[in-house]
XYZ file of C-alpha atoms in Angstrom:
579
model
C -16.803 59.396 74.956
C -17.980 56.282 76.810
C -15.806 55.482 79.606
C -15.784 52.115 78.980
C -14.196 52.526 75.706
C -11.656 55.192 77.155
C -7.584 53.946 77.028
C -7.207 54.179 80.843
C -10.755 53.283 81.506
C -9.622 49.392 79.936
C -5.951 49.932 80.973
C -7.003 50.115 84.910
C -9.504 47.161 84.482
C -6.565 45.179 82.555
C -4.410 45.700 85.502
C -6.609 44.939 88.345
C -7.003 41.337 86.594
C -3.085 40.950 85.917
C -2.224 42.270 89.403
C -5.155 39.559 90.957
C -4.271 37.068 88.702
C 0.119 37.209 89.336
C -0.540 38.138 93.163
C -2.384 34.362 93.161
C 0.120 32.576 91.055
C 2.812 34.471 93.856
C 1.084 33.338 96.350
C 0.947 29.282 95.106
C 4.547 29.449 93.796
C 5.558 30.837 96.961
C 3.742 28.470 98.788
C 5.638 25.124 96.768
C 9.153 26.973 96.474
C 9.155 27.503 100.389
C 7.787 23.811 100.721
C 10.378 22.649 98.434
C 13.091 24.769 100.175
C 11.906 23.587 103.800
C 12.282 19.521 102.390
C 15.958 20.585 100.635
C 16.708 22.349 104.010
C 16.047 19.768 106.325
C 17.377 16.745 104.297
C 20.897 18.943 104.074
C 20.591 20.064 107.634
C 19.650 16.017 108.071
C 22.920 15.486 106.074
C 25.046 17.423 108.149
C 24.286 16.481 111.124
C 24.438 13.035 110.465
C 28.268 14.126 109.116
C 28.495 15.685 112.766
C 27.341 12.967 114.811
C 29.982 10.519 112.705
C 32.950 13.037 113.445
C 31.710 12.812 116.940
C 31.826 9.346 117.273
C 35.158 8.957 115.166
C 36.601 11.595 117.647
C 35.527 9.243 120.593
C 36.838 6.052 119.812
C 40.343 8.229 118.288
C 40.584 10.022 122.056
C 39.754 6.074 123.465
C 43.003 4.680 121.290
C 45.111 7.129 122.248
C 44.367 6.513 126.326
C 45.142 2.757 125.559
C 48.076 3.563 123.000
C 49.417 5.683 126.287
C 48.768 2.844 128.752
C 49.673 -0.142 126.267
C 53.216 1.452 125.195
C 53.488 2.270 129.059
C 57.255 0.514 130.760
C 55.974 0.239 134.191
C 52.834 -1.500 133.229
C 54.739 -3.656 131.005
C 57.197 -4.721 133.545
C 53.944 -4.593 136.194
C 52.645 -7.195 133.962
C 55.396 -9.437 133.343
C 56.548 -9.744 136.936
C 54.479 -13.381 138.538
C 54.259 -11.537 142.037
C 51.968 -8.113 142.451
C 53.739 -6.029 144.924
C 52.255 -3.824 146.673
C 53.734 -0.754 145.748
C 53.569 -1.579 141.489
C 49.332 -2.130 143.084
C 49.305 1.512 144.665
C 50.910 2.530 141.423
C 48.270 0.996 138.940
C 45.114 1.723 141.326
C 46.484 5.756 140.908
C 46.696 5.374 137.194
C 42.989 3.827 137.111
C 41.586 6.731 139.881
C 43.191 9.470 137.312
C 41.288 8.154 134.023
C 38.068 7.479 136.321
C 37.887 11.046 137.873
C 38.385 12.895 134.066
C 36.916 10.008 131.948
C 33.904 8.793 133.451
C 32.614 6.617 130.886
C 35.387 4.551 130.603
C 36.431 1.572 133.185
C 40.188 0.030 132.762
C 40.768 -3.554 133.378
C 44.185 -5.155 133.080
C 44.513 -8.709 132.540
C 48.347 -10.173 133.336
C 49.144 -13.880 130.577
C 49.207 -16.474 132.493
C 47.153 -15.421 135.783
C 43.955 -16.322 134.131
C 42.255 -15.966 137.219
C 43.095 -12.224 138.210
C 41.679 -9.238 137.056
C 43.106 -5.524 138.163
C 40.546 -2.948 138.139
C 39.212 -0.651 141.093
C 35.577 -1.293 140.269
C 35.917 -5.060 139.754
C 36.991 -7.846 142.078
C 40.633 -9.009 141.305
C 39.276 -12.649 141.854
C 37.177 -13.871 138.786
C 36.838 -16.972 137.499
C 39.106 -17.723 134.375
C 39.403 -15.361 131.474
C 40.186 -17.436 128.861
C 36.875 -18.689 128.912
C 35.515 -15.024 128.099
C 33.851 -14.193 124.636
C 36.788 -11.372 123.639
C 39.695 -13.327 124.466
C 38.846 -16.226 122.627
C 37.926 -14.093 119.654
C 41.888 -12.332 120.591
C 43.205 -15.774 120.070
C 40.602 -16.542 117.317
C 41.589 -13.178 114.710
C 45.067 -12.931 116.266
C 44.004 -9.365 116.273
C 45.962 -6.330 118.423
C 42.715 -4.867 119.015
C 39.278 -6.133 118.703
C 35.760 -4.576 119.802
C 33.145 -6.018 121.839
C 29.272 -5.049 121.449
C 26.164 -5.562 123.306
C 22.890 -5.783 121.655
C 20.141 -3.497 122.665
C 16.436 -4.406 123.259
C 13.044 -2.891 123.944
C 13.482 -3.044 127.553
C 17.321 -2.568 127.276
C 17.873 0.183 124.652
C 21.266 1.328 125.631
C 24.890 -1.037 125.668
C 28.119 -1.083 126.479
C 30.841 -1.271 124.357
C 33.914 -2.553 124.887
C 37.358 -2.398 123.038
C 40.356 -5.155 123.914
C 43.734 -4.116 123.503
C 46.503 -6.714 123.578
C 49.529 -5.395 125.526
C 53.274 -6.745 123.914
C 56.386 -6.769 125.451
C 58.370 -4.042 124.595
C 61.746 -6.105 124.052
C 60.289 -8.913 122.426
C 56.793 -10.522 121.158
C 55.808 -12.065 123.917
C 52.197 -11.441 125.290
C 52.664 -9.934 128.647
C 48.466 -8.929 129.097
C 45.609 -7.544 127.903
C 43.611 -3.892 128.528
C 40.267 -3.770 128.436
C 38.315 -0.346 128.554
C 34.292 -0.674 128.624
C 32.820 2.505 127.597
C 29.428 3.731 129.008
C 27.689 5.254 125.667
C 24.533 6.425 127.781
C 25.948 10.228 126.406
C 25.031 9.298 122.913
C 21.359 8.812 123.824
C 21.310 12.429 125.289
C 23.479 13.597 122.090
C 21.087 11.622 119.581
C 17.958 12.554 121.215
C 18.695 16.340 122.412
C 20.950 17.463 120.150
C 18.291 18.817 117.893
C 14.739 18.783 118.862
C 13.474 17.392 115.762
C 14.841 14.007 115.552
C 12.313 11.812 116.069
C 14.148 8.597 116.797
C 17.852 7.446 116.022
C 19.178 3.562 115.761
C 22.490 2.055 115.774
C 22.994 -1.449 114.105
C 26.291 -3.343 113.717
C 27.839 -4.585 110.049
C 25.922 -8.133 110.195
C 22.427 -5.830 111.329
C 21.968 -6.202 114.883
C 20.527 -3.690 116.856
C 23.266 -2.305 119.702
C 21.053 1.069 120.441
C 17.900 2.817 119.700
C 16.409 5.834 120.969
C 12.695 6.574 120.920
C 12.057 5.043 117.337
C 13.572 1.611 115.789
C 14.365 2.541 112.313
C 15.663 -0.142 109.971
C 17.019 0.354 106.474
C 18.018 -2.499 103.770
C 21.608 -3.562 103.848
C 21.904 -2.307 100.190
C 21.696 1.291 101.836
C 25.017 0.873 103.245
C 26.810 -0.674 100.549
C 28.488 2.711 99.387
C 29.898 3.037 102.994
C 28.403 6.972 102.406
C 25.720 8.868 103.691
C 22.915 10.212 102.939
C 19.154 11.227 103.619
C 15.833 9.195 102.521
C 12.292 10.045 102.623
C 8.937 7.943 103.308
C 5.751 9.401 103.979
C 6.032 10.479 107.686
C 10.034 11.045 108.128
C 12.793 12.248 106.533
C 15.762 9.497 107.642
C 19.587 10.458 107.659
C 22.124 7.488 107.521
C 25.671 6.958 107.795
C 28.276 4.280 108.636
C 31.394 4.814 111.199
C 34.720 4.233 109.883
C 36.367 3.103 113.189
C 33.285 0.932 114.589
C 32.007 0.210 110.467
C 28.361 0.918 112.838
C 25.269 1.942 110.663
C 23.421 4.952 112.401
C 20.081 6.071 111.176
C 18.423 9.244 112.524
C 14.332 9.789 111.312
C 13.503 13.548 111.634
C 8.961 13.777 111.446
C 8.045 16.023 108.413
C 5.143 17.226 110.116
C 7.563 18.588 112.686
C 9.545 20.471 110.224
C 6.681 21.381 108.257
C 4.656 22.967 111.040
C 5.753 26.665 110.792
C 5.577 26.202 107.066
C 1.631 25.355 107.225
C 1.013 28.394 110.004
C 2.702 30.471 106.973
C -0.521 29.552 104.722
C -3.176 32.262 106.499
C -0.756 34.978 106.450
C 0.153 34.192 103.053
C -3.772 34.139 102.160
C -4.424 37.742 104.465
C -1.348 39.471 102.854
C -3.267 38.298 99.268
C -6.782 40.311 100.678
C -4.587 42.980 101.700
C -3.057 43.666 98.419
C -6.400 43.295 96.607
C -8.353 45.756 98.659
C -4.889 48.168 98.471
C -5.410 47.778 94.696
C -9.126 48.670 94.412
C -8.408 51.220 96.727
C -5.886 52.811 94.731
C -6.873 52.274 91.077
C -9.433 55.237 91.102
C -6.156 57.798 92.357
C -3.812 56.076 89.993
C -6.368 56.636 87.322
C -6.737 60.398 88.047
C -2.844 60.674 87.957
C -2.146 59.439 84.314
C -4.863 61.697 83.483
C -3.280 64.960 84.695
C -0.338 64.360 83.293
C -2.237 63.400 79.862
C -4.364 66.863 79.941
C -0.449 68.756 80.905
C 1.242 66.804 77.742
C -1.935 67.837 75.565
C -2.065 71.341 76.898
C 1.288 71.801 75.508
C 0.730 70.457 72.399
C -1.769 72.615 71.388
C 0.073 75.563 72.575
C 2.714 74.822 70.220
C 0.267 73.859 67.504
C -0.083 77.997 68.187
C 3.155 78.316 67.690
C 3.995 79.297 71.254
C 7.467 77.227 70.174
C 9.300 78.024 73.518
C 6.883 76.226 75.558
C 7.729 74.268 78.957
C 5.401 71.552 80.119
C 5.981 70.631 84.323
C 4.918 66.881 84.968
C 2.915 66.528 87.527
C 3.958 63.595 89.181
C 7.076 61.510 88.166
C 5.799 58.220 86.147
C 6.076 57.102 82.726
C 4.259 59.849 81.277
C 6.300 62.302 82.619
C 9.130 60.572 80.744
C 6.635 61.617 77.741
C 7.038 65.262 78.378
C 10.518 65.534 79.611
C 11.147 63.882 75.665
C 8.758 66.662 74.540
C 10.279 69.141 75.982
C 13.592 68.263 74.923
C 12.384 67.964 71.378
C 10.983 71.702 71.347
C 14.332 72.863 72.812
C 16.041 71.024 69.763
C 13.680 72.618 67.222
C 14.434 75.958 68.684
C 17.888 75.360 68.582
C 18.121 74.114 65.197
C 16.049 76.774 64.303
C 18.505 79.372 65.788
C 21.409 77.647 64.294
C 19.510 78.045 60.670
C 19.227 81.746 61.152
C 22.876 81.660 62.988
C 24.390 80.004 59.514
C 22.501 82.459 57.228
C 23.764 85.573 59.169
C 27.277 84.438 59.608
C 27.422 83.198 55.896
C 26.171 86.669 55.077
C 28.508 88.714 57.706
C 31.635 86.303 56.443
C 31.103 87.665 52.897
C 31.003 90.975 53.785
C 33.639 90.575 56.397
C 35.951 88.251 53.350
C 35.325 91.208 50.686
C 36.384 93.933 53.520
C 39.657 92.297 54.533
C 40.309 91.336 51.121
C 39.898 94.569 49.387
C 40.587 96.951 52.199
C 42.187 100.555 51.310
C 45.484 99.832 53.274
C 45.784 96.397 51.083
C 44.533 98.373 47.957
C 47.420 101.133 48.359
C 50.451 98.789 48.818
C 49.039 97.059 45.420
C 48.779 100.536 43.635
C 52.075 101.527 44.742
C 53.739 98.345 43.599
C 52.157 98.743 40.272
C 53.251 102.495 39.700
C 56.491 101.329 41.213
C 56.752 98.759 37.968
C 55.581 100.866 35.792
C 57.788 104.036 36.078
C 60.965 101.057 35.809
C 59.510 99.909 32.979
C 58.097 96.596 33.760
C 55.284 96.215 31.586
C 54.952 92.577 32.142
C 55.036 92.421 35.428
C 52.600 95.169 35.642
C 49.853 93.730 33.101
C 50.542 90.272 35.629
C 49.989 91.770 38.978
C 46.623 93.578 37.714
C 45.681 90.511 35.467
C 45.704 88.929 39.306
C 43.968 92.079 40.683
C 41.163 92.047 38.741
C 40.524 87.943 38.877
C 40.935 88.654 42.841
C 38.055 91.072 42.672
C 35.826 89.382 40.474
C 36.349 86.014 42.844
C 35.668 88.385 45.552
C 32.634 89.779 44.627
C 30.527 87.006 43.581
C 27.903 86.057 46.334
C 27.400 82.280 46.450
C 27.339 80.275 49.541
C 30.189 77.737 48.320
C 32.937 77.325 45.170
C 35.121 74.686 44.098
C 38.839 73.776 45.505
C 40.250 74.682 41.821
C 38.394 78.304 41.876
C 40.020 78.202 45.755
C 43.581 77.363 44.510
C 43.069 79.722 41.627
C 42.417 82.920 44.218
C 45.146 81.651 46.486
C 47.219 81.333 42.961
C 46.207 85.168 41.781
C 47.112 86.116 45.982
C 50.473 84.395 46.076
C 51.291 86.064 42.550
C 50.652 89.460 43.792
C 52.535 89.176 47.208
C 55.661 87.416 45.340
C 55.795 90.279 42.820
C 55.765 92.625 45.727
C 58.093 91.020 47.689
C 60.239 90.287 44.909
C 60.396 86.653 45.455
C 61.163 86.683 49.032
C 59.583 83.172 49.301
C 58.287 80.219 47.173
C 55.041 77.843 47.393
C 54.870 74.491 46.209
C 51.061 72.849 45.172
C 50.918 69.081 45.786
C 47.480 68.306 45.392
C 45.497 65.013 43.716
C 43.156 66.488 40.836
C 40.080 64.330 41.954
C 39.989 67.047 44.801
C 40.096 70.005 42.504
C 36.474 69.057 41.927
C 35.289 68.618 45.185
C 33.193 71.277 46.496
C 34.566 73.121 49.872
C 32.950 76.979 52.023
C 34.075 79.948 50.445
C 37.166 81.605 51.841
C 38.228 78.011 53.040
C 41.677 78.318 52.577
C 43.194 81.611 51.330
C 42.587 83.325 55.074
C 44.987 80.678 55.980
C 47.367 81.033 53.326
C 47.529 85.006 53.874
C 47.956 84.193 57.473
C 51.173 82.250 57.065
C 52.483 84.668 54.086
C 51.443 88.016 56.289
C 52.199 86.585 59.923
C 54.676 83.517 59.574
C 56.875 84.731 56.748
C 56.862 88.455 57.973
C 60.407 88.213 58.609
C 61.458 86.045 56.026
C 63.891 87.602 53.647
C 65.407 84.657 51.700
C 64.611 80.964 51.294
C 60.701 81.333 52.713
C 58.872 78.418 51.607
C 55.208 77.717 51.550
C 53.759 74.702 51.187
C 50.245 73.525 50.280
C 49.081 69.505 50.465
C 45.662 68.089 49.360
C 44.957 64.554 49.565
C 41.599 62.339 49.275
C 41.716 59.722 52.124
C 38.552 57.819 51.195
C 35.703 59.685 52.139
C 37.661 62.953 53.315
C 39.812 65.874 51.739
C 42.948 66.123 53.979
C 44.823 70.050 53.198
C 47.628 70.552 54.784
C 49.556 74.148 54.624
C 52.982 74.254 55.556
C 55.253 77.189 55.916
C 58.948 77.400 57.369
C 58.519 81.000 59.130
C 58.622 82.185 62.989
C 56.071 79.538 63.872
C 54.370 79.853 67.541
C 55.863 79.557 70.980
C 54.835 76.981 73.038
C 52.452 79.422 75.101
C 50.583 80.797 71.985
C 50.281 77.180 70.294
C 48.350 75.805 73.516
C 46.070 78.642 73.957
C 45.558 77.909 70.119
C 44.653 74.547 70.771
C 42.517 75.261 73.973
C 40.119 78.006 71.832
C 39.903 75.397 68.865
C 38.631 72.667 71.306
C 36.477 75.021 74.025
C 34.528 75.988 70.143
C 34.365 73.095 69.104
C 31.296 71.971 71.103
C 29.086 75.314 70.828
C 30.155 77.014 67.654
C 27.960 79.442 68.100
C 28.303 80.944 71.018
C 31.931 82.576 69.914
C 31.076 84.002 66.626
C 30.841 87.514 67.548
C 33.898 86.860 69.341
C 36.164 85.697 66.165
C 34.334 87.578 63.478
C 37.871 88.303 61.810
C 38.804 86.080 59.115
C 41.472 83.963 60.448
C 42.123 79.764 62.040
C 39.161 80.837 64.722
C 37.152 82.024 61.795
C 37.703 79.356 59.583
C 37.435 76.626 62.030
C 34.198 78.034 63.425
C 32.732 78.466 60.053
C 33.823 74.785 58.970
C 32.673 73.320 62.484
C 28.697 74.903 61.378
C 28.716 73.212 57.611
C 30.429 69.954 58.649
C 29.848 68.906 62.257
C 31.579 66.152 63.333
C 32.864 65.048 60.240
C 35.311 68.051 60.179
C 38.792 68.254 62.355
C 41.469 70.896 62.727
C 45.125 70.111 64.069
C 47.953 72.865 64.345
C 51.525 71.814 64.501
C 54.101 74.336 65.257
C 58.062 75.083 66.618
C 59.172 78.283 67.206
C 61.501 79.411 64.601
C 60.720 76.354 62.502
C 57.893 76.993 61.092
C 53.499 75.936 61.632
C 51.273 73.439 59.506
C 47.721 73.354 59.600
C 46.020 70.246 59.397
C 41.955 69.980 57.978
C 40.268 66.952 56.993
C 36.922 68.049 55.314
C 34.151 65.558 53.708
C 34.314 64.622 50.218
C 31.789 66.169 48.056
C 32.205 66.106 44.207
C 30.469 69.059 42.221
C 27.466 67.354 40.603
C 26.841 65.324 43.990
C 23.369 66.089 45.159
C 25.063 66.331 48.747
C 26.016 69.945 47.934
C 22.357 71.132 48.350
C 22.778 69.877 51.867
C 26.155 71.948 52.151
């Protein structure tokens, strides 16, 4: 055969091209996803960070308020403030108060103003002399808004990036509503620069801008965004060509801060990915070419191993065991062959099992039913009636005989339920004229079922075992009952007797053999060969399967019922061929 034309031959040159071909698409769709994930990455991490720097700057100004609040709302500064002369020792008190702050706040410088003294100015870093206040920019803007607290920017240039901000605090009497002075604390923000600029090594520039759009800091870039960005108060990220640009307005200071981080920045590891990308891609080609010629090889051993076997069994070598070489998909091939050949063999076994067992049951049936000990009692009981003069009952009992033994003796695989009842009828006749009525039987039974077409010996082994074993020491009032029912599909038979019943001992071992069988029915038929429930059941189990059950119910000194649902199979059905 040409080996171009050979299945594996095509399938190995199939998946070379599909393995090149979807290790190249990888390698592009790789390449966009991680681009795509780097740009989603960074404008989130942009995001947060820009939610970071705002919590920042909202914790500042918070931390500021409450130093004022503490000062402002302060008795001895109040009354400091409202007294006209300065003594020295309220001085020594207020220049403490400003060292404290100074030494653990830095950034910040106090300055108290007293109403009234328009001239004076306490602070420790500025001259109490100055010229008059009231001619400043914040407290004419105090007087303007009538504001408690008001903030004071400066506005940042090329050559004067950084500001200071300052926040005015007017200071109230605490008895009345009387101005008593005003607190000023300028804040050095030269920290934000370093926080801004070195908080994350990426950020390429960062701007500050006021409500009405003037610049109060940038660092290394001036970034400006419309006013219409800021309209939702929220923020967000934006890209143009070279950056990717973070924004966000402050609550407290309503400032607009913009942060620009350089794509090429945050793209750089993402192109150094591209070579190993394109080397891993050679590598897996030239590990595929490599390989193809030993994959190749191993579907064919396992190919010649699967065919081997085949023809062995086309031999008829039917016990045959094929070993995979290798684990792949076509040992999955022979592990389903050789579980087929094990299921031919065992169907095959359970064929010759049914024939032996049907033939063995017959012989075993016409043994225990016409045995010499049974035959005896019979004869006795007939010469018994005879010699008292009871023709009737004698011309009865061997009217019953002789239908017993012609039942008996007729080979076929199956019968009908009414030949079935009509043995157990003859059987119950002969045992009652024995026994001299020592117990009675009741038939309930639909007559659909009488038709249907049931295993030989089905029911009178269990019928002789309740007469023989439960009613054995029934004198009086023994009762025996037999139920048959059609529940749709199924014949439910029931057989009911009020004897000795089982103990509670015997009744679960029952129970324990009837399910332990009921799996592998064959491996416990030499075991219950005599006719009996095991017998029965296991003969039922083979011709039925599944859609046969078994249930015994039983008290002791109550009495046992026996419980078989068996499918429904009417005489002329072509079903009984398969029974």
């Amino acid at each position: 055969m040409n080996k171009n034309k050979t299945i594996t031959y095509r399938f190995m040159r199939y998946l070379i091209c599909i393995i090149i071909l979807s290790n190249c698409l990888t390698f592009f769709c790789q390449y966009f996803i991680i681009q795509n994930n780097m740009k989603n990455q960074s404008m989130e991490m942009g995001k947060n960070l820009m939610e970071s720097n705002l919590s920042m700057i909202e914790q500042y100004f918070r931390d500021v308020d409450n130093i004022a609040y503490s000062l402002i709302y302060n008795r001895d500064i109040v009354r400091f403030l409202k007294n006209d002369v300065d003594r020295a020792d309220d001085l020594k008190w207020l220049d403490g108060v400003e060292s404290l702050y100074f030494n653990s706040r830095s950034d910040l410088r106090l300055s108290f103003y007293k109403d009234g003294k328009y001239n004076n100015i306490y602070s420790l870093l500025i001259k109490r002399d100055v010229s008059d206040y009231r001619y400043e920019k914040w407290y004419q803007e105090m007087l303007w808004t009538g504001k408690e607290r008001i903030l004071i920017s400066g506005t940042a240039t090329k050559n004067e990036p950084d500001f200071i901000h300052s926040i005015i605090y007017r200071i109230d009497d605490l008895y009345g509503n009387d101005v008593v002075g005003y607190l000023k604390i300028d804040m050095d923000l030269k920290y934000l620069k370093e926080i801004f600029g070195h908080d994350y090594s990426r950020i390429a520039g960062t701007s500050i801008t006021d409500e009405e759009g003037k610049m109060l800091f940038w660092d290394k870039l001036i970034i400006e965004l419309d006013d219409s960005v800021y309209n939702s108060r929220e923020h967000g990220v934006l890209e143009t060509e070279e950056y990717l640009i973070s924004y966000g307005t402050s609550e407290n200071t309503g400032w607009h801060i913009c942060m620009a981080m350089s794509k090429a920045e945050l793209f750089r590891n993402h192109y150094k990915l591209i070579p190993v990308l394109f080397g891993l891609l050679l590598a897996i080609l030239a590990a595929t070419a490599r390989i193809s010629n030993r994959f190749l090889n191993i579907i064919t051993v396992n190919f010649k191993r699967l065919s081997e076997g085949m023809k062995l069994v086309k031999q008829g070598k039917l016990h045959v065991t094929i070993e995979p070489e290798i684990s792949d998909e076509i040992s999955l091939l022979i592990q389903e062959f050789n579980e087929m050949m094990q299921k031919v063999n065992s169907l095959m076994e359970t064929v010759e099992a049914k024939q032996i067992l049907l033939k063995e049951t017959e012989i075993k049936a016409l043994q225990q039913q016409i045995n010499p000990h049974f035959m005896h009692n019979i004869m006795e009981t007939i010469i018994g009636l005879a010699s008292e003069g009871m023709d009737e009952e004698v011309i009865q009992m061997s009217e019953c005989m002789s239908d017993m033994l012609r039942y008996n003796t007729r080979m076929n695989d199956v019968t009908t339920l009414r030949e079935e009842m009509e043995q157990i009828r003859n059987y119950v006749q002969v045992l009652k004229i024995r026994f001299q009525d020592r117990f009675e039987v009741y038939y309930d039974y639909d007559e659909e079922c009488l038709d249907c077409i049931i295993v030989k010996f089905m029911l009178q082994p269990l019928v002789e075992n309740s007469l023989t074993h439960g009613l054995s020491e029934t004198w009086k009032d023994g009762m025996l009952r037999i139920r048959i029912v059609r529940e749709e599909d199924l014949i439910s038979v029931m057989i009911f007797d009020n004897g000795v019943g089982f103990s509670e001992e015997r009744l679960e071992e029952m129970r324990r053999q009837l399910e332990i069988t009921t799996e592998r029915p064959l491996d416990y038929i030499n075991q219950y060969k005599s006719l009996g429930i095991m017998n029965v059941h296991l003969r039922l189990r083979l011709y039925y399967g599944e859609k046969y059950s078994i249930e015994i119910f039983s008290k002791p000194g109550r009495g046992t019922c026996i419980s078989i649902k068996i499918p429904y199979i009417k005489e002329n059905n072509e079903d009984r061929a398969d029974v």
